[in-house]
Coordinates of C-alpha atoms and ligand atoms in Angstrom, one line a residue:
X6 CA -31.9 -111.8 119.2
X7 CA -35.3 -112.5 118.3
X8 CA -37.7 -109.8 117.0
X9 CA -37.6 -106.3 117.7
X10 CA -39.4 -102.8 116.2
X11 CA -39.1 -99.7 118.2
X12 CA -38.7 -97.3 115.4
X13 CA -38.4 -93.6 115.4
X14 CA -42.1 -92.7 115.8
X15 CA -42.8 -95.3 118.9
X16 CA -39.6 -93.1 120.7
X17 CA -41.3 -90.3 119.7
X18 CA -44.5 -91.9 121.1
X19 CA -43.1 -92.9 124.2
X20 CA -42.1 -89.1 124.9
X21 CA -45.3 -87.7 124.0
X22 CA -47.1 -90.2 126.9
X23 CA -44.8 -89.8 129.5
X24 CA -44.9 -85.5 129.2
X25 CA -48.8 -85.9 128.5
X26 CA -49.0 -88.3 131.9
X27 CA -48.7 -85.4 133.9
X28 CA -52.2 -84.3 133.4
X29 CA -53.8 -88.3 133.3
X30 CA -56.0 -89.6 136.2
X31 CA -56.6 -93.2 134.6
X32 CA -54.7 -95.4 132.5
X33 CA -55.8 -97.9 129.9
X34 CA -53.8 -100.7 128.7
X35 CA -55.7 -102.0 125.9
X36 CA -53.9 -105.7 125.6
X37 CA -54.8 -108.1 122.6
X38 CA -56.8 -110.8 124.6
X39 CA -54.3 -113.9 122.4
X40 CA -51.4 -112.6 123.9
X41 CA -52.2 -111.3 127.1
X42 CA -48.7 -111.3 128.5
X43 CA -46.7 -110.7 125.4
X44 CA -48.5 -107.6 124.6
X45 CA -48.0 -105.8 128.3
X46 CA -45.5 -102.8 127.6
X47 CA -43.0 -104.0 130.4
X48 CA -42.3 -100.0 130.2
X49 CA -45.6 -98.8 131.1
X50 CA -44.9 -99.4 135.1
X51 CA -42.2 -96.9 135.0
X52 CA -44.3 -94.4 132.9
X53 CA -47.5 -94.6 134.7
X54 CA -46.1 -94.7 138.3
X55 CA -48.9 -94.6 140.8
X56 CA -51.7 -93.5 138.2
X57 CA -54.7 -95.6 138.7
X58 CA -53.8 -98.7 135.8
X59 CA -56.8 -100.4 133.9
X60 CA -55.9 -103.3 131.7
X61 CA -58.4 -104.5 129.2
X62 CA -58.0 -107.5 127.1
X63 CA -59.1 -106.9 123.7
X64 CA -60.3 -109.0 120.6
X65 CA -62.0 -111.2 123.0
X66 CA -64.0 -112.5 120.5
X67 CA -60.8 -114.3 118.6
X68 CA -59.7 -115.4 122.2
X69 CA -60.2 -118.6 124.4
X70 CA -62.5 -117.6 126.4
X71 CA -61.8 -120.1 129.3
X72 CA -57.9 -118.4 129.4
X73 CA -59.3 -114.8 129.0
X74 CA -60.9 -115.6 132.2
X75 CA -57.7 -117.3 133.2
X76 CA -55.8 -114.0 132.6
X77 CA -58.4 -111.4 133.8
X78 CA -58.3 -113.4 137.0
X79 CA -54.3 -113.6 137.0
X80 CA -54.0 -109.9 136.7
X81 CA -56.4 -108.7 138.8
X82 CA -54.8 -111.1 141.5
X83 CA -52.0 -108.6 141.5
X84 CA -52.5 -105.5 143.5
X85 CA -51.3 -102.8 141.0
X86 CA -53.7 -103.4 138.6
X87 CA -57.3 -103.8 137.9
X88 CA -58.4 -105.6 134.5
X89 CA -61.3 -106.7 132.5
X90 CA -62.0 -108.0 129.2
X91 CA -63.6 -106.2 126.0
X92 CA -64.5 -107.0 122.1
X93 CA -63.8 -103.0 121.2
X94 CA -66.7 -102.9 118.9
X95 CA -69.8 -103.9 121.2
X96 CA -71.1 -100.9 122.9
X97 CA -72.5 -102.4 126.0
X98 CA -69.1 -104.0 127.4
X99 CA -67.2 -100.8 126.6
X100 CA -70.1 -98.7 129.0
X101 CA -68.6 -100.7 131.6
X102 CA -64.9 -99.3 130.6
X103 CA -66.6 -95.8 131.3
X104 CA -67.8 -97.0 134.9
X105 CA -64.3 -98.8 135.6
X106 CA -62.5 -95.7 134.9
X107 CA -64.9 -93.2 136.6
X108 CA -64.3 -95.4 140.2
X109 CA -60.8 -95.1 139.6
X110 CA -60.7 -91.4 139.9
X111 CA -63.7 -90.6 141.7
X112 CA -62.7 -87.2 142.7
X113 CA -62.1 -86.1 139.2
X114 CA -66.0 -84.7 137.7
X115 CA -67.6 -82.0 136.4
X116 CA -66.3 -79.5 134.1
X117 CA -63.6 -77.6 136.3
X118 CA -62.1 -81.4 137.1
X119 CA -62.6 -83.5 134.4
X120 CA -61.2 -87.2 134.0
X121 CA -58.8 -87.6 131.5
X122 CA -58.0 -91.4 130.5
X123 CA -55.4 -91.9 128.6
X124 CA -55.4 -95.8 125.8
X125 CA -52.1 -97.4 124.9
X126 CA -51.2 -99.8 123.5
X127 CA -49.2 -102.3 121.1
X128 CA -49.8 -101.2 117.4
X129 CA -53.1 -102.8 116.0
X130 CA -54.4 -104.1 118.8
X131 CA -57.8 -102.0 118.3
X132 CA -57.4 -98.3 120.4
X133 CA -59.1 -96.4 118.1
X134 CA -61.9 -98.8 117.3
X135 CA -62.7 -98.6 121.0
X136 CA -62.4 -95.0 121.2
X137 CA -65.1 -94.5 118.2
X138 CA -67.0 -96.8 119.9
X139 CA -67.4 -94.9 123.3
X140 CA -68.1 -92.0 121.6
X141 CA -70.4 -93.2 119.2
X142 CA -68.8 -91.6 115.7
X143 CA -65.7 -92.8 114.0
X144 CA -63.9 -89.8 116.1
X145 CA -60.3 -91.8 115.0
X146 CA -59.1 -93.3 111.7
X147 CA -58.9 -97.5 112.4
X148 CA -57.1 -100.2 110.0
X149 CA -56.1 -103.5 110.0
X150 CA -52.5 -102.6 110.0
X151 CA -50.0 -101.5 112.7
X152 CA -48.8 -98.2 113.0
X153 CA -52.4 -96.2 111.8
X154 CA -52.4 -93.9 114.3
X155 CA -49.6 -91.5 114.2
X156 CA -50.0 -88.7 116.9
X157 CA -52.1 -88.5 120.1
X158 CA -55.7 -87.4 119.5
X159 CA -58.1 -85.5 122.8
X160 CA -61.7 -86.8 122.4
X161 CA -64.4 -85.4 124.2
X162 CA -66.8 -88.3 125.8
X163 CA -69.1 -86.4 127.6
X164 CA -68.2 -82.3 129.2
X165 CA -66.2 -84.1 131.9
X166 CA -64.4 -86.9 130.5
X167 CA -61.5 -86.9 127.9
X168 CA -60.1 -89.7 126.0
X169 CA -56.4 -89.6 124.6
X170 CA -56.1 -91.7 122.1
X171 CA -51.9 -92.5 121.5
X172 CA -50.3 -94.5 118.4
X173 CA -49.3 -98.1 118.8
X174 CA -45.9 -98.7 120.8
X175 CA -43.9 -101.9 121.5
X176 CA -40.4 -101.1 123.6
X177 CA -37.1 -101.4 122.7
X178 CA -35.9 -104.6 124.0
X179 CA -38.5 -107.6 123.8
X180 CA -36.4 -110.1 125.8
X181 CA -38.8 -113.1 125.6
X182 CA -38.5 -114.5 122.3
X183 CA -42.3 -115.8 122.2
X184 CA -43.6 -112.3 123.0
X185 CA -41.8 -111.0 119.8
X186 CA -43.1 -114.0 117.3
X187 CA -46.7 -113.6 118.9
X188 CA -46.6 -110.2 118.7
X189 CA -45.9 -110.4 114.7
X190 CA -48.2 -113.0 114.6
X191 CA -50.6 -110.6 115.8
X192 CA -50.2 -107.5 113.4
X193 CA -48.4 -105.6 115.9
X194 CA -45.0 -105.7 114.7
X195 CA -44.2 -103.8 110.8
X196 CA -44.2 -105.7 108.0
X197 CA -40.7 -105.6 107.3
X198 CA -39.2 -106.2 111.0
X199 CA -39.7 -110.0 111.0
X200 CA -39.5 -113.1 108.7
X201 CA -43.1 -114.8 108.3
X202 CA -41.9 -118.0 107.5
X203 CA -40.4 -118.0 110.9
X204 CA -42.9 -116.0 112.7
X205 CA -45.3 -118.6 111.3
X206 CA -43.4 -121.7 112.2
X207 CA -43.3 -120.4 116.4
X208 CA -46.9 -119.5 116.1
X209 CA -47.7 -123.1 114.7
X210 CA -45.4 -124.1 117.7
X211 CA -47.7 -122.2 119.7
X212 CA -50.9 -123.5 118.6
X213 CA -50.2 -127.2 118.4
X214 CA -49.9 -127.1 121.7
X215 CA -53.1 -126.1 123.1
X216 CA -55.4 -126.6 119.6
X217 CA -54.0 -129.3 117.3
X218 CA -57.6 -130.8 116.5
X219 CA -58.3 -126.9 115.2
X220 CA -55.2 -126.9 112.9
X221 CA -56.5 -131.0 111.9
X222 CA -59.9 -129.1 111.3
X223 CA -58.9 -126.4 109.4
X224 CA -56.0 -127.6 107.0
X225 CA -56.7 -131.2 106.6
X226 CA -53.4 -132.4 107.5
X227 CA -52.1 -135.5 105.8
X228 CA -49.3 -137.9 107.2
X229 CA -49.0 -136.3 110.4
X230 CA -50.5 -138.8 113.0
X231 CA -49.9 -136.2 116.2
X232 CA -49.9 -132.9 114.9
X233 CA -48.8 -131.5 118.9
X234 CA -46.0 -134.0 118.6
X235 CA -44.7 -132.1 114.8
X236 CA -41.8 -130.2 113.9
X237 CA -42.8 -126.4 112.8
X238 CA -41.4 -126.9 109.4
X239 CA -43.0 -130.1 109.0
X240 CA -46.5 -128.7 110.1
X241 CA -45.8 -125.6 107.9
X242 CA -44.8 -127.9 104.9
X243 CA -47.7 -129.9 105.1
X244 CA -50.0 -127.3 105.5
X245 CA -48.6 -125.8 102.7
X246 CA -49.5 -129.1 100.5
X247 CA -52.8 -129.4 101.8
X248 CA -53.7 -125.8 100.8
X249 CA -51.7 -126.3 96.9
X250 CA -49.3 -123.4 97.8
X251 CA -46.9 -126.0 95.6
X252 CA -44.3 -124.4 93.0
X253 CA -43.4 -126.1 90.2
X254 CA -41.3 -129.4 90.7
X255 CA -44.0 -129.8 93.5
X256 CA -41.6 -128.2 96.1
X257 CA -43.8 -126.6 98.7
X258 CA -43.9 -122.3 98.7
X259 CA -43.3 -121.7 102.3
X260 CA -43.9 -118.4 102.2
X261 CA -47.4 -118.5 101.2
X262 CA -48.0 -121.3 103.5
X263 CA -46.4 -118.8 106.0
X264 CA -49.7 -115.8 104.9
X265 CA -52.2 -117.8 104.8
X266 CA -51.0 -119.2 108.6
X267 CA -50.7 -115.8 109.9
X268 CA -54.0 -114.3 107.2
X269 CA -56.4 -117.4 109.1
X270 CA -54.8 -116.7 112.6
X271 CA -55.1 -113.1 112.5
X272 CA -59.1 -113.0 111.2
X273 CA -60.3 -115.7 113.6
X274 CA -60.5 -118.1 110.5
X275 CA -58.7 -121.3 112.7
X276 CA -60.7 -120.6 115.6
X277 CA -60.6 -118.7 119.0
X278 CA -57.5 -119.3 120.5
X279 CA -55.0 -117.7 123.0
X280 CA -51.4 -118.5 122.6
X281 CA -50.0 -118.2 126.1
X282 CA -51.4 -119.0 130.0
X283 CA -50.2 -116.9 132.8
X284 CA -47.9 -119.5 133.8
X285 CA -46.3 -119.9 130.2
X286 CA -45.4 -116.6 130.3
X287 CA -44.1 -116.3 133.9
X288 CA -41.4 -119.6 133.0
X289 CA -40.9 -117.5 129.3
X290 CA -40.5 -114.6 131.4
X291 CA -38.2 -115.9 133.8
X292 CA -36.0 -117.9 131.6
X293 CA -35.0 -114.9 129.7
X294 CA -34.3 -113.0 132.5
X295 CA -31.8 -116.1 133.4
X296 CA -30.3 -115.9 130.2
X297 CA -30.2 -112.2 130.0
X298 CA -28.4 -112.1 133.2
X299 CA -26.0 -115.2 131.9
X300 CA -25.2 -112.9 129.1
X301 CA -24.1 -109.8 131.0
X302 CA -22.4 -112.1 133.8
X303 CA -20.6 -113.4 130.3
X304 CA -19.6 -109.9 128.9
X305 CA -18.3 -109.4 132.1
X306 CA -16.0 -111.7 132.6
X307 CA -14.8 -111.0 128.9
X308 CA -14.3 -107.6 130.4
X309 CA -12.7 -108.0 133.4
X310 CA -10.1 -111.4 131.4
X311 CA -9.1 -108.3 129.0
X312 CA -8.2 -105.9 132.0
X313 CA -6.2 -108.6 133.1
X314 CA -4.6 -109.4 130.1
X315 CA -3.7 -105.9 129.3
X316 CA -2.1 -105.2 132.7
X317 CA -0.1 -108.6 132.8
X318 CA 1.6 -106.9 129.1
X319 CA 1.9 -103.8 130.9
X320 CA 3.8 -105.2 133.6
X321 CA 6.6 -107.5 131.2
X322 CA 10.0 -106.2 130.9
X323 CA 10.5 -104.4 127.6
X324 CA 12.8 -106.4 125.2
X325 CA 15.3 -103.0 124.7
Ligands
GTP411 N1 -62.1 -109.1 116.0 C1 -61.8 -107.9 116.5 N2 -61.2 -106.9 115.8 C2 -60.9 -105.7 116.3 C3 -61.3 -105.4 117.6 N3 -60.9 -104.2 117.9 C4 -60.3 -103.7 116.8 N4 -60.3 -104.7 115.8 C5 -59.7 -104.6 114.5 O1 -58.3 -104.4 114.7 C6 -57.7 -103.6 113.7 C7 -56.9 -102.5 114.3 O2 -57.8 -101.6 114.9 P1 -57.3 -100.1 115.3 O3 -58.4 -99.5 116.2 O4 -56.9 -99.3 114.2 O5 -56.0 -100.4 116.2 P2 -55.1 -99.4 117.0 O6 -54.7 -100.0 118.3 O7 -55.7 -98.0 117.0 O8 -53.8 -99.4 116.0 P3 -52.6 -98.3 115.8 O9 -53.2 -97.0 115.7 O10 -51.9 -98.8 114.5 O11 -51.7 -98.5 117.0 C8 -58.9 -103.1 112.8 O12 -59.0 -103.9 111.7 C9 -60.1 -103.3 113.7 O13 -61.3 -103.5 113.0 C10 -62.0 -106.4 118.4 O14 -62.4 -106.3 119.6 N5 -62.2 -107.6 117.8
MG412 MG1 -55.0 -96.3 116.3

């Protein structure tokens, strides 16, 4: 079933936006720029429905910036949507979020029409840092942790332009396994909704992929000649040895090979990298869609042999 967190708040949440989306000209979708895809709210299409859509990939600076430009140019490929790419804490990139947002509505100025933009969002992946940095002042309380902000906050950028600031929300079905481990990976996901000895193992999966030699680099891996071609628990195992997260009897602690996995990839500590191309997560996406539809067809014909079944009794003879 994979990983899922849509707890009672991020319902909540998702209520709040779509009443508040009445009165919204522009729409940002701040996505973390390592998991492009996997952090899209596959909900927002319906919520949003023709508002103007702006996505900006965030944490640039701990992304690959060859696939961040892969991605920007994959999205803004699509008609629906316009996107560009941000690091929330410089000040001169997110000037140009300002300009984006003001062509989007550009009948909506001065003080008796002003444009009200509305940043969502998975949890964590950096709203309010980038509100306090339009504005200037730490306007919104930030923290490396998901789930800091807890109800919508209005900021004032200038007379004529409002920010709304929302609390981090996933949806309630993630149906592409990848998108849920990344996700965790990421700090989007709550502490207690996934297993980070797994979550570390698929993002290891991830990684060797695309940046083995960083993982060689970083963890001085020993008796793995092809670290791409390694099982996830082998990698994990040996990268626990190599970092002396041993227990006693020299078995190796998985667990905290697991944290400092997900601590290094989380601060940028293995190097910039972004887990997932544009056609990864196309085939990811269309694969579970296959096997969703499987299922149902499945349930289905469970359903429709147990109708059968029950009229076939219906119709024998009773025995007195
Ligand atoms: N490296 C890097 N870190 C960032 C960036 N933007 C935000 N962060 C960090 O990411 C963490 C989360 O930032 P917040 O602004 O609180 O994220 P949020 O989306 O408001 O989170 P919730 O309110 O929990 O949904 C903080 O530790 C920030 O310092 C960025 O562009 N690059
Ligand atoms: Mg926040």
């Amino acid at each position: 079933m994979g990983i899922q967190w849509f707890p009672g708040h991020m319902h909540v949440t998702k209520k709040a936006i779509s009443e508040r989306m009445k009165e919204i000209d522009v729409v940002i979708e701040l996505l973390d720029a390592r998991l492009p895809g996997s952090s899209a709210n596959p909900m927002l299409g319906n919520m949003t429905g023709t508002r103007p859509k702006l996505k900006v990939l965030n944490k640039q600076d701990l992304a690959d910036a060859e696939r961040t430009q892969a991605w920007l140019d994959w999205y803004n490929g699509r008609s629906e949507t316009q996107a560009i790419g941000l690091d929330a804490s410089e000040k001169a990139p997110a000037q140009r979020l300002i300009k984006a947002c003001r062509e989007l509505a550009p009948n909506r100025s001065g003080m008796d029409k002003p444009l009200r933009v509305l940043i969502c969002g998975v949890p964590n992946v950096g709203k309010s840092t980038l509100m306090n940095t339009l504005v200037g002042r730490k306007a919104a309380k930030t923290g490396d942790e998901a789930g800091i902000t807890r109800v919508e906050q209005r900021i004032l950028l200038a007379s004529d332009f409002y920010l709304y600031d929302t609390p981090g929300m996933l949806w309630p079905k993630i149906v592409v396994e990848q998108a849920g481990f990344h996700l965790a990976a990421s700090g989007a996901v709550g502490r207690n909704a996934y297993d980070e000895e797994e979550t570390a193992m698929a993002l290891l999966n991830s990684i060797k992929r695309s940046y083995a030699p960083l993982l060689a680099q970083r963890y001085k891996i020993k008796g793995i000649d092809d670290i791409s071609l390694a099982h996830d628990d082998e990698l994990l195992t040996a990268i626990g040895k190599a970092r002396g997260a041993v227990m006693s009897g020299g078995r190796v602690n998985l667990q905290k090979a697991a944290e400092i996995v997900l601590n290094d990839f989380r601060s940028g500590t293995l190097g910039r990298m972004t887990l997932e191309t544009p056609d990864e997560f196309v085939a990811w996406e269309l694969a579970a869609e296959a096997e969703e539809a499987r299922k149902q067809a499945e349930k289905a014909a469970r359903r429709q042999a147990a109708r059968v079944g029950t009229r076939m009794a219906d119709q024998q003879p009773s025995e007195d």
